[in-house]
C-alpha positions as a Python dict, from the first residue, in 0.01 Angstrom:
ca = {
    (1, 'M'): (0, 0, 0),
    (2, 'R'): (-280, -101, -224),
    (3, 'E'): (-627, -237, -153),
    (4, 'Q'): (-819, -441, -413),
    (5, 'Y'): (-1173, -311, -385),
    (6, 'R'): (-1463, -554, -427),
    (7, 'S'): (-1830, -517, -434),
    (8, 'H'): (-2013, -801, -272),
    (9, 'D'): (-2352, -715, -419),
    (10, 'G'): (-2281, -669, -794),
    (11, 'G'): (-2182, -300, -777),
    (12, 'L'): (-2409, -3, -829),
    (13, 'L'): (-2604, 19, -1163),
    (14, 'E'): (-2831, 289, -1303),
    (15, 'A'): (-3133, 63, -1282),
    (16, 'D'): (-3079, 30, -903),
    (17, 'L'): (-3124, 401, -835),
    (18, 'P'): (-3454, 551, -698),
    (19, 'A'): (-3565, 890, -824),
    (20, 'H'): (-3451, 1086, -520),
    (21, 'P'): (-3090, 1068, -383),
    (22, 'M'): (-3207, 1073, -26),
    (23, 'E'): (-3390, 745, -82),
    (24, 'Q'): (-3056, 592, -215),
    (25, 'F'): (-2868, 751, 81),
    (26, 'T'): (-3116, 593, 325),
    (27, 'R'): (-3061, 254, 168),
    (28, 'W'): (-2686, 273, 210),
    (29, 'F'): (-2695, 441, 544),
    (30, 'K'): (-2911, 162, 696),
    (31, 'Q'): (-2665, -90, 569),
    (32, 'A'): (-2374, 102, 709),
    (33, 'A'): (-2547, 137, 1044),
    (34, 'A'): (-2691, -220, 1068),
    (35, 'P'): (-2589, -457, 1347),
    (36, 'G'): (-2266, -629, 1243),
    (37, 'S'): (-2167, -359, 992),
    (38, 'P'): (-1791, -301, 966),
    (39, 'C'): (-1848, 71, 980),
    (40, 'A'): (-1773, 188, 1337),
    (41, 'E'): (-1937, 531, 1316),
    (42, 'P'): (-2146, 548, 1006),
    (43, 'N'): (-2283, 903, 1078),
    (44, 'A'): (-1930, 1047, 1090),
    (45, 'M'): (-1893, 1277, 792),
    (46, 'V'): (-1608, 1509, 679),
    (47, 'V'): (-1740, 1870, 633),
    (48, 'S'): (-1529, 2088, 401),
    (49, 'T'): (-1579, 2461, 386),
    (50, 'A'): (-1387, 2767, 252),
    (51, 'D'): (-1364, 3112, 388),
    (52, 'A'): (-1425, 3439, 211),
    (53, 'E'): (-1077, 3423, 55),
    (54, 'G'): (-1126, 3063, -64),
    (55, 'R'): (-899, 2896, 190),
    (56, 'P'): (-1033, 2538, 260),
    (57, 'G'): (-1082, 2361, 584),
    (58, 'S'): (-1207, 2007, 667),
    (59, 'R'): (-1309, 1836, 975),
    (60, 'T'): (-1517, 1533, 1091),
    (61, 'V'): (-1852, 1596, 1251),
    (62, 'L'): (-2152, 1373, 1319),
    (63, 'L'): (-2464, 1364, 1101),
    (64, 'K'): (-2757, 1412, 1347),
    (65, 'S'): (-3051, 1392, 1105),
    (66, 'Y'): (-3148, 1397, 734),
    (67, 'D'): (-3458, 1412, 529),
    (68, 'D'): (-3551, 1509, 164),
    (69, 'E'): (-3437, 1862, 238),
    (70, 'G'): (-3081, 1765, 334),
    (71, 'F'): (-2830, 1674, 602),
    (72, 'V'): (-2815, 1827, 954),
    (73, 'F'): (-2521, 1874, 1197),
    (74, 'Y'): (-2470, 2094, 1500),
    (75, 'T'): (-2183, 2317, 1610),
    (76, 'N'): (-2078, 2631, 1791),
    (77, 'Y'): (-2160, 2930, 1577),
    (78, 'G'): (-1824, 3079, 1662),
    (79, 'S'): (-1631, 2784, 1528),
    (80, 'R'): (-1413, 2807, 1222),
    (81, 'K'): (-1665, 2609, 1011),
    (82, 'A'): (-1955, 2818, 1112),
    (83, 'R'): (-1758, 3146, 1033),
    (84, 'D'): (-1665, 3004, 697),
    (85, 'L'): (-2029, 2917, 621),
    (86, 'A'): (-2141, 3267, 735),
    (87, 'A'): (-1908, 3413, 463),
    (88, 'N'): (-1944, 3138, 207),
    (89, 'P'): (-2231, 2885, 237),
    (90, 'H'): (-2092, 2641, -10),
    (91, 'V'): (-2001, 2318, 148),
    (92, 'A'): (-1900, 1955, 70),
    (93, 'L'): (-1971, 1648, 273),
    (94, 'L'): (-1803, 1305, 259),
    (95, 'F'): (-1917, 990, 421),
    (96, 'P'): (-1608, 759, 413),
    (97, 'W'): (-1749, 412, 457),
    (98, 'H'): (-1424, 258, 356),
    (99, 'P'): (-1489, -94, 521),
    (100, 'M'): (-1774, -133, 273),
    (101, 'S'): (-1581, 12, -14),
    (102, 'R'): (-1829, 297, -41),
    (103, 'Q'): (-1832, 674, -20),
    (104, 'V'): (-2107, 928, -50),
    (105, 'L'): (-2005, 1280, -165),
    (106, 'V'): (-2230, 1577, -132),
    (107, 'T'): (-2199, 1938, -253),
    (108, 'G'): (-2452, 2200, -167),
    (109, 'T'): (-2520, 2505, 53),
    (110, 'A'): (-2565, 2526, 435),
    (111, 'A'): (-2813, 2736, 630),
    (112, 'R'): (-2879, 2755, 996),
    (113, 'T'): (-3167, 2546, 1135),
    (114, 'S'): (-3435, 2711, 1326),
    (115, 'R'): (-3405, 2784, 1698),
    (116, 'E'): (-3701, 2553, 1757),
    (117, 'E'): (-3525, 2262, 1575),
    (118, 'T'): (-3199, 2337, 1750),
    (119, 'A'): (-3365, 2342, 2096),
    (120, 'A'): (-3538, 2017, 2029),
    (121, 'Y'): (-3217, 1843, 1946),
    (122, 'F'): (-3027, 2007, 2232),
    (123, 'R'): (-3269, 1877, 2478),
    (124, 'S'): (-3214, 1525, 2348),
    (125, 'R'): (-2840, 1543, 2408),
    (126, 'P'): (-2687, 1371, 2715),
    (127, 'H'): (-2645, 1607, 3011),
    (128, 'G'): (-2269, 1611, 2985),
    (129, 'S'): (-2293, 1698, 2611),
    (130, 'Q'): (-2526, 1993, 2692),
    (131, 'L'): (-2265, 2125, 2933),
    (132, 'G'): (-1993, 2077, 2688),
    (133, 'A'): (-2172, 2304, 2437),
    (134, 'W'): (-2139, 2577, 2695),
    (135, 'A'): (-1790, 2497, 2819),
    (136, 'S'): (-1608, 2510, 2492),
    (137, 'A'): (-1567, 2829, 2289),
    (138, 'Q'): (-1491, 2611, 1986),
    (139, 'S'): (-1183, 2693, 1777),
    (140, 'S'): (-1066, 2952, 2018),
    (141, 'V'): (-713, 2943, 2174),
    (142, 'L'): (-692, 2789, 2516),
    (143, 'S'): (-410, 2847, 2776),
    (144, 'G'): (-418, 2470, 2844),
    (145, 'R'): (-642, 2173, 2918),
    (146, 'D'): (-703, 2309, 3269),
    (147, 'E'): (-898, 2603, 3137),
    (148, 'L'): (-1140, 2383, 2953),
    (149, 'D'): (-1178, 2143, 3256),
    (150, 'A'): (-1240, 2431, 3486),
    (151, 'S'): (-1513, 2574, 3263),
    (152, 'Y'): (-1680, 2242, 3247),
    (153, 'A'): (-1661, 2181, 3630),
    (154, 'E'): (-1818, 2534, 3696),
    (155, 'L'): (-2095, 2443, 3469),
    (156, 'A'): (-2144, 2106, 3630),
    (157, 'R'): (-2183, 2278, 3971),
    (158, 'R'): (-2430, 2535, 3830),
    (159, 'Y'): (-2640, 2258, 3643),
    (160, 'P'): (-2621, 1932, 3831),
    (161, 'P'): (-2768, 1617, 3677),
    (162, 'G'): (-3140, 1648, 3649),
    (163, 'S'): (-3143, 2029, 3610),
    (164, 'A'): (-3249, 2194, 3286),
    (165, 'V'): (-2960, 2334, 3082),
    (166, 'P'): (-3056, 2630, 2866),
    (167, 'V'): (-2979, 2620, 2495),
    (168, 'P'): (-2667, 2817, 2413),
    (169, 'P'): (-2737, 3112, 2190),
    (170, 'H'): (-2406, 3065, 2021),
    (171, 'W'): (-2476, 2695, 1933),
    (172, 'G'): (-2703, 2538, 1674),
    (173, 'G'): (-2756, 2341, 1356),
    (174, 'F'): (-2683, 2368, 992),
    (175, 'R'): (-2882, 2199, 717),
    (176, 'V'): (-2694, 2125, 402),
    (177, 'T'): (-2924, 2138, 101),
    (178, 'P'): (-2766, 1922, -167),
    (179, 'Q'): (-2695, 2021, -516),
    (180, 'T'): (-2510, 1699, -610),
    (181, 'V'): (-2497, 1359, -430),
    (182, 'E'): (-2252, 1107, -562),
    (183, 'F'): (-2259, 733, -471),
    (184, 'W'): (-1918, 574, -502),
    (185, 'Q'): (-1885, 195, -501),
    (186, 'G'): (-1546, 42, -511),
    (187, 'R'): (-1469, -215, -784),
    (188, 'E'): (-1189, -428, -893),
    (189, 'N'): (-906, -290, -1102),
    (190, 'R'): (-993, 66, -996),
    (191, 'L'): (-1302, 54, -1232),
    (192, 'H'): (-1535, 191, -958),
    (193, 'D'): (-1901, 280, -990),
    (194, 'R'): (-1970, 650, -955),
    (195, 'L'): (-2327, 758, -994),
    (196, 'R'): (-2410, 1119, -935),
    (197, 'Y'): (-2748, 1287, -882),
    (198, 'T'): (-2769, 1659, -978),
    (199, 'A'): (-3061, 1882, -879),
    (200, 'A'): (-3260, 1969, -1192),
    (201, 'G'): (-3513, 2206, -1042),
    (202, 'A'): (-3874, 2167, -919),
    (203, 'G'): (-3773, 1874, -684),
    (204, 'T'): (-3635, 1666, -970),
    (205, 'W'): (-3294, 1509, -1015),
    (206, 'R'): (-3098, 1380, -1307),
    (207, 'T'): (-2846, 1096, -1276),
    (208, 'E'): (-2528, 1029, -1466),
    (209, 'R'): (-2233, 788, -1437),
    (210, 'L'): (-1882, 921, -1397),
    (211, 'A'): (-1562, 766, -1504),
    (212, 'P'): (-1363, 635, -1205),
}
């Protein structure tokens, strides 16, 4: 199996890059999320962590917000990824926009969001998703599907639609502050464009081209 990558807009050149990587990310994210885009879930990203012994783990989560300070996702603080980040805050993100022959690769460190920020996002979630955050002790072993369904059903009785669901104390956000952000654009003959931003201190960034 072999795909011939092609860029329909002339590839990615150094002259195209803004000074800050999040501005470039916004450009590409808007294109990936635009109506008619071939990317089904553009805010899906692979989060890779390692525990205190260096054993890696990866999983797909949803990006919920981003700004000049970094990328934010939410999880149960008892999950494997959260336990990994408590022991080792270094993290990698990957946005796999394969239908556009693009990827964005991020390395950085993760820290918990404030409870105020977490609460504001939690209240914006659909009622069922709020209940789900309580129902699932993420990454723990279950006796079967019935255990999870029973937990959710009990919560649904306790908090019917229209009622206020409290923010779980064991659930919240992480903000990934980037150290590097690489923009990967597929090109023909495996001669891809790879332009990487690296934090240079005092809010500045340097850019460099990497060999594909």
